[in-house]
C-alpha cells in the first residue's frame, strides 16, 4: 500500500487545486495516498489484495484507471489491417469489451475490426453519454484512425444506443459509411449470435 501524504503538507486538492478549509475537507485516495477534495476522490474501487482492504475504497480518477481494467486507451483493434473496416459501438450499460466474440469472428473473416468506448465508459468514464457526445467521439475517432490512414469507407455495428449512434452517423456522413448493422443484444444472447454467425456468415 502507498504511504499516505500528511494532512499538514497539503493545502490544496492535488487535482483541482481547491483550497482546503474548515468546510472543504481533505480526503486520501486509498490507491495512491495523495490528498484530494471530496469531488476528486468520489470513485470506489475494490483494490488489489496487496492493499489489504476488504471493501471497495475511495480512489482518485487516475487510480481508477491504473488499478482497474479501464486501461489507458479508448479502443481495441484486431484483424487484417488491409481488410474492410468495421467499427463496433456499444450500448449504455456495456463497454467496448462487450463485442469480444463478434470482433474475433469478423477478424477471422479478414476484417479490420475496431471497438471503441463511448463517453461515460472505459477511459471516458468521466464524460456524459448523450447522442451528441457519442457522435463527437465517433467523429474524432474516424478522423484520427481512418481518414489519416486513407481508409475511405467503414461499416458500423451498433447495439442499443450504439445502433442509434451508428444510424445517425451514417446519415450525417454517407460517404464514409457503406453499411450499418443495428441490433439489440443482451449478454445472454451473445453466444447464440456467435453460433449463428459461424453457421451462416451471410
mmCIF file with all atom_site columns, C-alpha atoms in Angstrom:
data_model
loop_
_atom_site.group_PDB
_atom_site.id
_atom_site.type_symbol
_atom_site.label_atom_id
_atom_site.label_alt_id
_atom_site.label_comp_id
_atom_site.label_asym_id
_atom_site.label_entity_id
_atom_site.label_seq_id
_atom_site.pdbx_PDB_ins_code
_atom_site.Cartn_x
_atom_site.Cartn_y
_atom_site.Cartn_z
_atom_site.occupancy
_atom_site.B_iso_or_equiv
_atom_site.pdbx_formal_charge
_atom_site.auth_seq_id
_atom_site.auth_comp_id
_atom_site.auth_asym_id
_atom_site.auth_atom_id
_atom_site.pdbx_PDB_model_num
ATOM 1   C CA . UNK A 1 1   ? 0.000   0.000   0.000   1.00 0.00 ? 1   UNK A CA 1
ATOM 2   C CA . UNK A 1 2   ? 1.185   3.555   -0.646  1.00 0.00 ? 2   UNK A CA 1
ATOM 3   C CA . UNK A 1 3   ? 2.392   5.917   2.035   1.00 0.00 ? 3   UNK A CA 1
ATOM 4   C CA . UNK A 1 4   ? -0.306  8.474   2.829   1.00 0.00 ? 4   UNK A CA 1
ATOM 5   C CA . UNK A 1 5   ? 0.643   12.121  2.489   1.00 0.00 ? 5   UNK A CA 1
ATOM 6   C CA . UNK A 1 6   ? 0.493   14.030  5.759   1.00 0.00 ? 6   UNK A CA 1
ATOM 7   C CA . UNK A 1 7   ? -2.533  16.342  6.000   1.00 0.00 ? 7   UNK A CA 1
ATOM 8   C CA . UNK A 1 8   ? -0.499  19.372  7.083   1.00 0.00 ? 8   UNK A CA 1
ATOM 9   C CA . UNK A 1 9   ? 1.704   19.080  3.988   1.00 0.00 ? 9   UNK A CA 1
ATOM 10  C CA . UNK A 1 10  ? -1.188  19.714  1.613   1.00 0.00 ? 10  UNK A CA 1
ATOM 11  C CA . UNK A 1 11  ? -3.291  22.878  1.474   1.00 0.00 ? 11  UNK A CA 1
ATOM 12  C CA . UNK A 1 12  ? -4.961  22.304  -1.913  1.00 0.00 ? 12  UNK A CA 1
ATOM 13  C CA . UNK A 1 13  ? -6.588  19.429  -3.745  1.00 0.00 ? 13  UNK A CA 1
ATOM 14  C CA . UNK A 1 14  ? -3.969  17.574  -5.763  1.00 0.00 ? 14  UNK A CA 1
ATOM 15  C CA . UNK A 1 15  ? -6.277  17.505  -8.774  1.00 0.00 ? 15  UNK A CA 1
ATOM 16  C CA . UNK A 1 16  ? -8.385  20.675  -8.965  1.00 0.00 ? 16  UNK A CA 1
ATOM 17  C CA . UNK A 1 17  ? -6.370  22.932  -6.574  1.00 0.00 ? 17  UNK A CA 1
ATOM 18  C CA . UNK A 1 18  ? -9.387  23.652  -4.376  1.00 0.00 ? 18  UNK A CA 1
ATOM 19  C CA . UNK A 1 19  ? -8.199  25.339  -1.183  1.00 0.00 ? 19  UNK A CA 1
ATOM 20  C CA . UNK A 1 20  ? -8.913  23.246  1.892   1.00 0.00 ? 20  UNK A CA 1
ATOM 21  C CA . UNK A 1 21  ? -10.732 24.854  4.819   1.00 0.00 ? 21  UNK A CA 1
ATOM 22  C CA . UNK A 1 22  ? -12.947 24.020  7.763   1.00 0.00 ? 22  UNK A CA 1
ATOM 23  C CA . UNK A 1 23  ? -15.757 23.193  5.343   1.00 0.00 ? 23  UNK A CA 1
ATOM 24  C CA . UNK A 1 24  ? -13.642 21.814  2.478   1.00 0.00 ? 24  UNK A CA 1
ATOM 25  C CA . UNK A 1 25  ? -12.068 18.712  3.968   1.00 0.00 ? 25  UNK A CA 1
ATOM 26  C CA . UNK A 1 26  ? -9.129  16.604  2.859   1.00 0.00 ? 26  UNK A CA 1
ATOM 27  C CA . UNK A 1 27  ? -9.688  13.064  1.602   1.00 0.00 ? 27  UNK A CA 1
ATOM 28  C CA . UNK A 1 28  ? -6.987  10.488  0.982   1.00 0.00 ? 28  UNK A CA 1
ATOM 29  C CA . UNK A 1 29  ? -7.041  8.331   -2.125  1.00 0.00 ? 29  UNK A CA 1
ATOM 30  C CA . UNK A 1 30  ? -6.561  4.739   -0.967  1.00 0.00 ? 30  UNK A CA 1
ATOM 31  C CA . UNK A 1 31  ? -4.876  3.928   -4.256  1.00 0.00 ? 31  UNK A CA 1
ATOM 32  C CA . UNK A 1 32  ? -2.001  6.419   -4.269  1.00 0.00 ? 32  UNK A CA 1
ATOM 33  C CA . UNK A 1 33  ? -2.145  8.034   -0.819  1.00 0.00 ? 33  UNK A CA 1
ATOM 34  C CA . UNK A 1 34  ? -2.440  11.561  -2.225  1.00 0.00 ? 34  UNK A CA 1
ATOM 35  C CA . UNK A 1 35  ? -4.923  14.118  -0.869  1.00 0.00 ? 35  UNK A CA 1
ATOM 36  C CA . UNK A 1 36  ? -7.956  15.414  -2.758  1.00 0.00 ? 36  UNK A CA 1
ATOM 37  C CA . UNK A 1 37  ? -11.213 17.226  -2.224  1.00 0.00 ? 37  UNK A CA 1
ATOM 38  C CA . UNK A 1 38  ? -14.386 15.165  -1.943  1.00 0.00 ? 38  UNK A CA 1
ATOM 39  C CA . UNK A 1 39  ? -15.341 15.635  -5.600  1.00 0.00 ? 39  UNK A CA 1
ATOM 40  C CA . UNK A 1 40  ? -11.958 14.451  -6.889  1.00 0.00 ? 40  UNK A CA 1
ATOM 41  C CA . UNK A 1 41  ? -11.900 11.213  -4.890  1.00 0.00 ? 41  UNK A CA 1
ATOM 42  C CA . UNK A 1 42  ? -15.513 10.192  -5.467  1.00 0.00 ? 42  UNK A CA 1
ATOM 43  C CA . UNK A 1 43  ? -14.886 6.787   -7.074  1.00 0.00 ? 43  UNK A CA 1
ATOM 44  C CA . UNK A 1 44  ? -14.937 3.458   -5.258  1.00 0.00 ? 44  UNK A CA 1
ATOM 45  C CA . UNK A 1 45  ? -12.809 0.523   -6.330  1.00 0.00 ? 45  UNK A CA 1
ATOM 46  C CA . UNK A 1 46  ? -12.024 -2.942  -4.969  1.00 0.00 ? 46  UNK A CA 1
ATOM 47  C CA . UNK A 1 47  ? -8.256  -2.614  -4.680  1.00 0.00 ? 47  UNK A CA 1
ATOM 48  C CA . UNK A 1 48  ? -5.707  -5.413  -5.300  1.00 0.00 ? 48  UNK A CA 1
ATOM 49  C CA . UNK A 1 49  ? -5.157  -7.818  -2.398  1.00 0.00 ? 49  UNK A CA 1
ATOM 50  C CA . UNK A 1 50  ? -1.774  -6.244  -1.618  1.00 0.00 ? 50  UNK A CA 1
ATOM 51  C CA . UNK A 1 51  ? -3.604  -3.122  -0.398  1.00 0.00 ? 51  UNK A CA 1
ATOM 52  C CA . UNK A 1 52  ? -5.306  -5.154  2.365   1.00 0.00 ? 52  UNK A CA 1
ATOM 53  C CA . UNK A 1 53  ? -8.746  -3.576  2.066   1.00 0.00 ? 53  UNK A CA 1
ATOM 54  C CA . UNK A 1 54  ? -11.746 -5.891  2.215   1.00 0.00 ? 54  UNK A CA 1
ATOM 55  C CA . UNK A 1 55  ? -14.283 -3.465  0.709   1.00 0.00 ? 55  UNK A CA 1
ATOM 56  C CA . UNK A 1 56  ? -14.257 -1.019  -2.236  1.00 0.00 ? 56  UNK A CA 1
ATOM 57  C CA . UNK A 1 57  ? -12.414 2.126   -1.168  1.00 0.00 ? 57  UNK A CA 1
ATOM 58  C CA . UNK A 1 58  ? -12.235 5.766   -2.274  1.00 0.00 ? 58  UNK A CA 1
ATOM 59  C CA . UNK A 1 59  ? -9.834  6.417   -5.149  1.00 0.00 ? 59  UNK A CA 1
ATOM 60  C CA . UNK A 1 60  ? -8.978  9.303   -7.464  1.00 0.00 ? 60  UNK A CA 1
ATOM 61  C CA . UNK A 1 61  ? -9.696  9.146   -11.199 1.00 0.00 ? 61  UNK A CA 1
ATOM 62  C CA . UNK A 1 62  ? -6.092  8.281   -12.077 1.00 0.00 ? 62  UNK A CA 1
ATOM 63  C CA . UNK A 1 63  ? -6.047  5.320   -9.696  1.00 0.00 ? 63  UNK A CA 1
ATOM 64  C CA . UNK A 1 64  ? -9.437  4.189   -11.001 1.00 0.00 ? 64  UNK A CA 1
ATOM 65  C CA . UNK A 1 65  ? -7.843  3.892   -14.431 1.00 0.00 ? 65  UNK A CA 1
ATOM 66  C CA . UNK A 1 66  ? -4.485  2.461   -13.361 1.00 0.00 ? 66  UNK A CA 1
ATOM 67  C CA . UNK A 1 67  ? -5.782  -0.033  -10.796 1.00 0.00 ? 67  UNK A CA 1
ATOM 68  C CA . UNK A 1 68  ? -8.823  -1.296  -12.698 1.00 0.00 ? 68  UNK A CA 1
ATOM 69  C CA . UNK A 1 69  ? -9.293  -2.741  -16.162 1.00 0.00 ? 69  UNK A CA 1
ATOM 70  C CA . UNK A 1 70  ? -10.139 0.605   -17.812 1.00 0.00 ? 70  UNK A CA 1
ATOM 71  C CA . UNK A 1 71  ? -6.651  0.867   -19.277 1.00 0.00 ? 71  UNK A CA 1
ATOM 72  C CA . UNK A 1 72  ? -5.197  3.928   -20.932 1.00 0.00 ? 72  UNK A CA 1
ATOM 73  C CA . UNK A 1 73  ? -6.777  3.530   -24.323 1.00 0.00 ? 73  UNK A CA 1
ATOM 74  C CA . UNK A 1 74  ? -10.158 4.139   -25.905 1.00 0.00 ? 74  UNK A CA 1
ATOM 75  C CA . UNK A 1 75  ? -10.415 1.299   -28.389 1.00 0.00 ? 75  UNK A CA 1
ATOM 76  C CA . UNK A 1 76  ? -9.397  -2.234  -29.310 1.00 0.00 ? 76  UNK A CA 1
ATOM 77  C CA . UNK A 1 77  ? -8.151  -3.085  -32.803 1.00 0.00 ? 77  UNK A CA 1
ATOM 78  C CA . UNK A 1 78  ? -7.679  -6.547  -34.333 1.00 0.00 ? 78  UNK A CA 1
ATOM 79  C CA . UNK A 1 79  ? -7.754  -8.258  -37.703 1.00 0.00 ? 79  UNK A CA 1
ATOM 80  C CA . UNK A 1 80  ? -6.391  -7.622  -41.171 1.00 0.00 ? 80  UNK A CA 1
ATOM 81  C CA . UNK A 1 81  ? -5.053  -4.058  -41.410 1.00 0.00 ? 81  UNK A CA 1
ATOM 82  C CA . UNK A 1 82  ? -5.742  -4.116  -45.149 1.00 0.00 ? 82  UNK A CA 1
ATOM 83  C CA . UNK A 1 83  ? -9.235  -5.580  -44.852 1.00 0.00 ? 83  UNK A CA 1
ATOM 84  C CA . UNK A 1 84  ? -12.613 -3.831  -44.864 1.00 0.00 ? 84  UNK A CA 1
ATOM 85  C CA . UNK A 1 85  ? -13.185 -1.800  -41.695 1.00 0.00 ? 85  UNK A CA 1
ATOM 86  C CA . UNK A 1 86  ? -15.968 -2.445  -39.186 1.00 0.00 ? 86  UNK A CA 1
ATOM 87  C CA . UNK A 1 87  ? -16.450 -0.380  -36.021 1.00 0.00 ? 87  UNK A CA 1
ATOM 88  C CA . UNK A 1 88  ? -18.436 -1.718  -33.044 1.00 0.00 ? 88  UNK A CA 1
ATOM 89  C CA . UNK A 1 89  ? -20.473 0.702   -30.901 1.00 0.00 ? 89  UNK A CA 1
ATOM 90  C CA . UNK A 1 90  ? -21.765 -0.485  -27.520 1.00 0.00 ? 90  UNK A CA 1
ATOM 91  C CA . UNK A 1 91  ? -24.864 0.429   -25.510 1.00 0.00 ? 91  UNK A CA 1
ATOM 92  C CA . UNK A 1 92  ? -25.160 2.409   -22.243 1.00 0.00 ? 92  UNK A CA 1
ATOM 93  C CA . UNK A 1 93  ? -24.639 -0.493  -19.832 1.00 0.00 ? 93  UNK A CA 1
ATOM 94  C CA . UNK A 1 94  ? -21.674 -2.143  -21.544 1.00 0.00 ? 94  UNK A CA 1
ATOM 95  C CA . UNK A 1 95  ? -18.269 -1.175  -22.948 1.00 0.00 ? 95  UNK A CA 1
ATOM 96  C CA . UNK A 1 96  ? -16.055 -1.921  -25.925 1.00 0.00 ? 96  UNK A CA 1
ATOM 97  C CA . UNK A 1 97  ? -15.301 -5.337  -24.363 1.00 0.00 ? 97  UNK A CA 1
ATOM 98  C CA . UNK A 1 98  ? -18.933 -6.364  -24.959 1.00 0.00 ? 98  UNK A CA 1
ATOM 99  C CA . UNK A 1 99  ? -18.124 -7.333  -28.561 1.00 0.00 ? 99  UNK A CA 1
ATOM 100 C CA . UNK A 1 100 ? -15.223 -9.726  -27.935 1.00 0.00 ? 100 UNK A CA 1
ATOM 101 C CA . UNK A 1 101 ? -16.864 -12.687 -29.692 1.00 0.00 ? 101 UNK A CA 1
ATOM 102 C CA . UNK A 1 102 ? -18.110 -10.665 -32.658 1.00 0.00 ? 102 UNK A CA 1
ATOM 103 C CA . UNK A 1 103 ? -14.777 -8.885  -33.090 1.00 0.00 ? 103 UNK A CA 1
ATOM 104 C CA . UNK A 1 104 ? -12.882 -12.166 -33.227 1.00 0.00 ? 104 UNK A CA 1
ATOM 105 C CA . UNK A 1 105 ? -15.368 -13.638 -35.680 1.00 0.00 ? 105 UNK A CA 1
ATOM 106 C CA . UNK A 1 106 ? -15.062 -10.724 -38.123 1.00 0.00 ? 106 UNK A CA 1
ATOM 107 C CA . UNK A 1 107 ? -11.285 -10.620 -37.712 1.00 0.00 ? 107 UNK A CA 1
ATOM 108 C CA . UNK A 1 108 ? -11.117 -14.282 -38.768 1.00 0.00 ? 108 UNK A CA 1
ATOM 109 C CA . UNK A 1 109 ? -13.098 -13.351 -41.897 1.00 0.00 ? 109 UNK A CA 1
ATOM 110 C CA . UNK A 1 110 ? -10.404 -10.838 -42.871 1.00 0.00 ? 110 UNK A CA 1
ATOM 111 C CA . UNK A 1 111 ? -11.934 -7.643  -41.490 1.00 0.00 ? 111 UNK A CA 1
ATOM 112 C CA . UNK A 1 112 ? -10.062 -4.768  -39.856 1.00 0.00 ? 112 UNK A CA 1
ATOM 113 C CA . UNK A 1 113 ? -12.045 -4.514  -36.614 1.00 0.00 ? 113 UNK A CA 1
ATOM 114 C CA . UNK A 1 114 ? -12.354 -1.705  -34.084 1.00 0.00 ? 114 UNK A CA 1
ATOM 115 C CA . UNK A 1 115 ? -14.417 -1.482  -30.893 1.00 0.00 ? 115 UNK A CA 1
ATOM 116 C CA . UNK A 1 116 ? -14.457 1.901   -29.175 1.00 0.00 ? 116 UNK A CA 1
ATOM 117 C CA . UNK A 1 117 ? -15.550 3.156   -25.775 1.00 0.00 ? 117 UNK A CA 1
ATOM 118 C CA . UNK A 1 118 ? -18.230 5.834   -25.881 1.00 0.00 ? 118 UNK A CA 1
ATOM 119 C CA . UNK A 1 119 ? -18.451 8.698   -23.338 1.00 0.00 ? 119 UNK A CA 1
ATOM 120 C CA . UNK A 1 120 ? -19.232 7.519   -19.817 1.00 0.00 ? 120 UNK A CA 1
ATOM 121 C CA . UNK A 1 121 ? -17.359 4.250   -20.360 1.00 0.00 ? 121 UNK A CA 1
ATOM 122 C CA . UNK A 1 122 ? -13.784 2.991   -20.166 1.00 0.00 ? 122 UNK A CA 1
ATOM 123 C CA . UNK A 1 123 ? -11.179 5.738   -20.334 1.00 0.00 ? 123 UNK A CA 1
ATOM 124 C CA . UNK A 1 124 ? -14.009 8.247   -20.978 1.00 0.00 ? 124 UNK A CA 1
ATOM 125 C CA . UNK A 1 125 ? -15.845 7.319   -17.771 1.00 0.00 ? 125 UNK A CA 1
ATOM 126 C CA . UNK A 1 126 ? -15.990 10.917  -16.520 1.00 0.00 ? 126 UNK A CA 1
ATOM 127 C CA . UNK A 1 127 ? -17.880 12.167  -19.596 1.00 0.00 ? 127 UNK A CA 1
ATOM 128 C CA . UNK A 1 128 ? -21.647 12.072  -20.059 1.00 0.00 ? 128 UNK A CA 1
ATOM 129 C CA . UNK A 1 129 ? -23.118 9.790   -22.692 1.00 0.00 ? 129 UNK A CA 1
ATOM 130 C CA . UNK A 1 130 ? -25.508 11.653  -24.980 1.00 0.00 ? 130 UNK A CA 1
ATOM 131 C CA . UNK A 1 131 ? -26.188 11.287  -28.676 1.00 0.00 ? 131 UNK A CA 1
ATOM 132 C CA . UNK A 1 132 ? -24.209 14.468  -29.298 1.00 0.00 ? 132 UNK A CA 1
ATOM 133 C CA . UNK A 1 133 ? -21.184 13.441  -27.201 1.00 0.00 ? 133 UNK A CA 1
ATOM 134 C CA . UNK A 1 134 ? -21.167 9.957   -28.761 1.00 0.00 ? 134 UNK A CA 1
ATOM 135 C CA . UNK A 1 135 ? -21.286 11.378  -32.300 1.00 0.00 ? 135 UNK A CA 1
ATOM 136 C CA . UNK A 1 136 ? -18.412 13.725  -31.445 1.00 0.00 ? 136 UNK A CA 1
ATOM 137 C CA . UNK A 1 137 ? -16.381 10.781  -30.084 1.00 0.00 ? 137 UNK A CA 1
ATOM 138 C CA . UNK A 1 138 ? -17.065 8.693   -33.185 1.00 0.00 ? 138 UNK A CA 1
ATOM 139 C CA . UNK A 1 139 ? -16.298 11.648  -35.450 1.00 0.00 ? 139 UNK A CA 1
ATOM 140 C CA . UNK A 1 140 ? -12.940 12.238  -33.745 1.00 0.00 ? 140 UNK A CA 1
ATOM 141 C CA . UNK A 1 141 ? -12.142 8.521   -33.866 1.00 0.00 ? 141 UNK A CA 1
ATOM 142 C CA . UNK A 1 142 ? -12.894 8.238   -37.588 1.00 0.00 ? 142 UNK A CA 1
ATOM 143 C CA . UNK A 1 143 ? -10.800 11.310  -38.390 1.00 0.00 ? 143 UNK A CA 1
ATOM 144 C CA . UNK A 1 144 ? -7.870  10.140  -36.255 1.00 0.00 ? 144 UNK A CA 1
ATOM 145 C CA . UNK A 1 145 ? -7.835  6.460   -37.201 1.00 0.00 ? 145 UNK A CA 1
ATOM 146 C CA . UNK A 1 146 ? -9.466  6.122   -40.605 1.00 0.00 ? 146 UNK A CA 1
ATOM 147 C CA . UNK A 1 147 ? -9.153  9.307   -42.627 1.00 0.00 ? 147 UNK A CA 1
ATOM 148 C CA . UNK A 1 148 ? -5.498  9.777   -41.652 1.00 0.00 ? 148 UNK A CA 1
ATOM 149 C CA . UNK A 1 149 ? -4.865  6.175   -42.777 1.00 0.00 ? 149 UNK A CA 1
ATOM 150 C CA . UNK A 1 150 ? -6.668  6.966   -46.056 1.00 0.00 ? 150 UNK A CA 1
ATOM 151 C CA . UNK A 1 151 ? -9.431  4.453   -45.323 1.00 0.00 ? 151 UNK A CA 1
ATOM 152 C CA . UNK A 1 152 ? -12.397 5.701   -47.309 1.00 0.00 ? 152 UNK A CA 1
ATOM 153 C CA . UNK A 1 153 ? -15.253 3.504   -46.056 1.00 0.00 ? 153 UNK A CA 1
ATOM 154 C CA . UNK A 1 154 ? -16.307 1.653   -42.925 1.00 0.00 ? 154 UNK A CA 1
ATOM 155 C CA . UNK A 1 155 ? -19.188 -0.419  -41.619 1.00 0.00 ? 155 UNK A CA 1
ATOM 156 C CA . UNK A 1 156 ? -20.800 0.351   -38.252 1.00 0.00 ? 156 UNK A CA 1
ATOM 157 C CA . UNK A 1 157 ? -22.159 -2.311  -35.910 1.00 0.00 ? 157 UNK A CA 1
ATOM 158 C CA . UNK A 1 158 ? -24.249 -0.682  -33.168 1.00 0.00 ? 158 UNK A CA 1
ATOM 159 C CA . UNK A 1 159 ? -26.015 -2.260  -30.219 1.00 0.00 ? 159 UNK A CA 1
ATOM 160 C CA . UNK A 1 160 ? -28.680 -0.474  -28.174 1.00 0.00 ? 160 UNK A CA 1
ATOM 161 C CA . UNK A 1 161 ? -27.972 3.251   -28.221 1.00 0.00 ? 161 UNK A CA 1
ATOM 162 C CA . UNK A 1 162 ? -24.916 2.315   -30.270 1.00 0.00 ? 162 UNK A CA 1
ATOM 163 C CA . UNK A 1 163 ? -27.337 1.373   -33.061 1.00 0.00 ? 163 UNK A CA 1
ATOM 164 C CA . UNK A 1 164 ? -28.922 4.832   -32.966 1.00 0.00 ? 164 UNK A CA 1
ATOM 165 C CA . UNK A 1 165 ? -25.470 6.413   -32.986 1.00 0.00 ? 165 UNK A CA 1
ATOM 166 C CA . UNK A 1 166 ? -24.471 4.270   -35.987 1.00 0.00 ? 166 UNK A CA 1
ATOM 167 C CA . UNK A 1 167 ? -27.600 5.162   -37.995 1.00 0.00 ? 167 UNK A CA 1
ATOM 168 C CA . UNK A 1 168 ? -27.304 8.858   -37.157 1.00 0.00 ? 168 UNK A CA 1
ATOM 169 C CA . UNK A 1 169 ? -23.601 8.972   -38.026 1.00 0.00 ? 169 UNK A CA 1
ATOM 170 C CA . UNK A 1 170 ? -24.266 7.205   -41.339 1.00 0.00 ? 170 UNK A CA 1
ATOM 171 C CA . UNK A 1 171 ? -26.963 9.744   -42.206 1.00 0.00 ? 171 UNK A CA 1
ATOM 172 C CA . UNK A 1 172 ? -24.566 12.608  -41.458 1.00 0.00 ? 172 UNK A CA 1
ATOM 173 C CA . UNK A 1 173 ? -21.601 11.085  -43.310 1.00 0.00 ? 173 UNK A CA 1
ATOM 174 C CA . UNK A 1 174 ? -22.976 8.808   -46.053 1.00 0.00 ? 174 UNK A CA 1
ATOM 175 C CA . UNK A 1 175 ? -19.696 8.945   -47.963 1.00 0.00 ? 175 UNK A CA 1
ATOM 176 C CA . UNK A 1 176 ? -17.848 7.350   -45.027 1.00 0.00 ? 176 UNK A CA 1
ATOM 177 C CA . UNK A 1 177 ? -20.262 4.540   -44.129 1.00 0.00 ? 177 UNK A CA 1
ATOM 178 C CA . UNK A 1 178 ? -21.138 1.719   -46.508 1.00 0.00 ? 178 UNK A CA 1
ATOM 179 C CA . UNK A 1 179 ? -23.093 -0.492  -44.084 1.00 0.00 ? 179 UNK A CA 1
ATOM 180 C CA . UNK A 1 180 ? -24.919 -0.198  -40.756 1.00 0.00 ? 180 UNK A CA 1
ATOM 181 C CA . UNK A 1 181 ? -25.823 -3.205  -38.600 1.00 0.00 ? 181 UNK A CA 1
ATOM 182 C CA . UNK A 1 182 ? -28.255 -2.128  -35.858 1.00 0.00 ? 182 UNK A CA 1
ATOM 183 C CA . UNK A 1 183 ? -29.050 -4.664  -33.139 1.00 0.00 ? 183 UNK A CA 1
ATOM 184 C CA . UNK A 1 184 ? -30.196 -5.108  -29.594 1.00 0.00 ? 184 UNK A CA 1
ATOM 185 C CA . UNK A 1 185 ? -28.184 -7.876  -27.932 1.00 0.00 ? 185 UNK A CA 1
ATOM 186 C CA . UNK A 1 186 ? -28.243 -8.683  -24.232 1.00 0.00 ? 186 UNK A CA 1
ATOM 187 C CA . UNK A 1 187 ? -25.455 -10.589 -22.547 1.00 0.00 ? 187 UNK A CA 1
ATOM 188 C CA . UNK A 1 188 ? -27.482 -13.831 -22.573 1.00 0.00 ? 188 UNK A CA 1
ATOM 189 C CA . UNK A 1 189 ? -27.681 -13.987 -26.373 1.00 0.00 ? 189 UNK A CA 1
ATOM 190 C CA . UNK A 1 190 ? -24.061 -13.239 -27.311 1.00 0.00 ? 190 UNK A CA 1
ATOM 191 C CA . UNK A 1 191 ? -23.110 -16.904 -27.589 1.00 0.00 ? 191 UNK A CA 1
ATOM 192 C CA . UNK A 1 192 ? -26.215 -17.690 -29.675 1.00 0.00 ? 192 UNK A CA 1
ATOM 193 C CA . UNK A 1 193 ? -25.431 -14.822 -32.054 1.00 0.00 ? 193 UNK A CA 1
ATOM 194 C CA . UNK A 1 194 ? -21.849 -16.076 -32.330 1.00 0.00 ? 194 UNK A CA 1
ATOM 195 C CA . UNK A 1 195 ? -23.043 -19.591 -33.183 1.00 0.00 ? 195 UNK A CA 1
ATOM 196 C CA . UNK A 1 196 ? -25.491 -18.336 -35.805 1.00 0.00 ? 196 UNK A CA 1
ATOM 197 C CA . UNK A 1 197 ? -22.834 -16.159 -37.441 1.00 0.00 ? 197 UNK A CA 1
ATOM 198 C CA . UNK A 1 198 ? -20.407 -19.090 -37.605 1.00 0.00 ? 198 UNK A CA 1
ATOM 199 C CA . UNK A 1 199 ? -23.008 -21.315 -39.234 1.00 0.00 ? 199 UNK A CA 1
ATOM 200 C CA . UNK A 1 200 ? -24.185 -18.701 -41.730 1.00 0.00 ? 200 UNK A CA 1
ATOM 201 C CA . UNK A 1 201 ? -21.916 -15.644 -42.031 1.00 0.00 ? 201 UNK A CA 1
ATOM 202 C CA . UNK A 1 202 ? -24.230 -14.169 -44.690 1.00 0.00 ? 202 UNK A CA 1
#
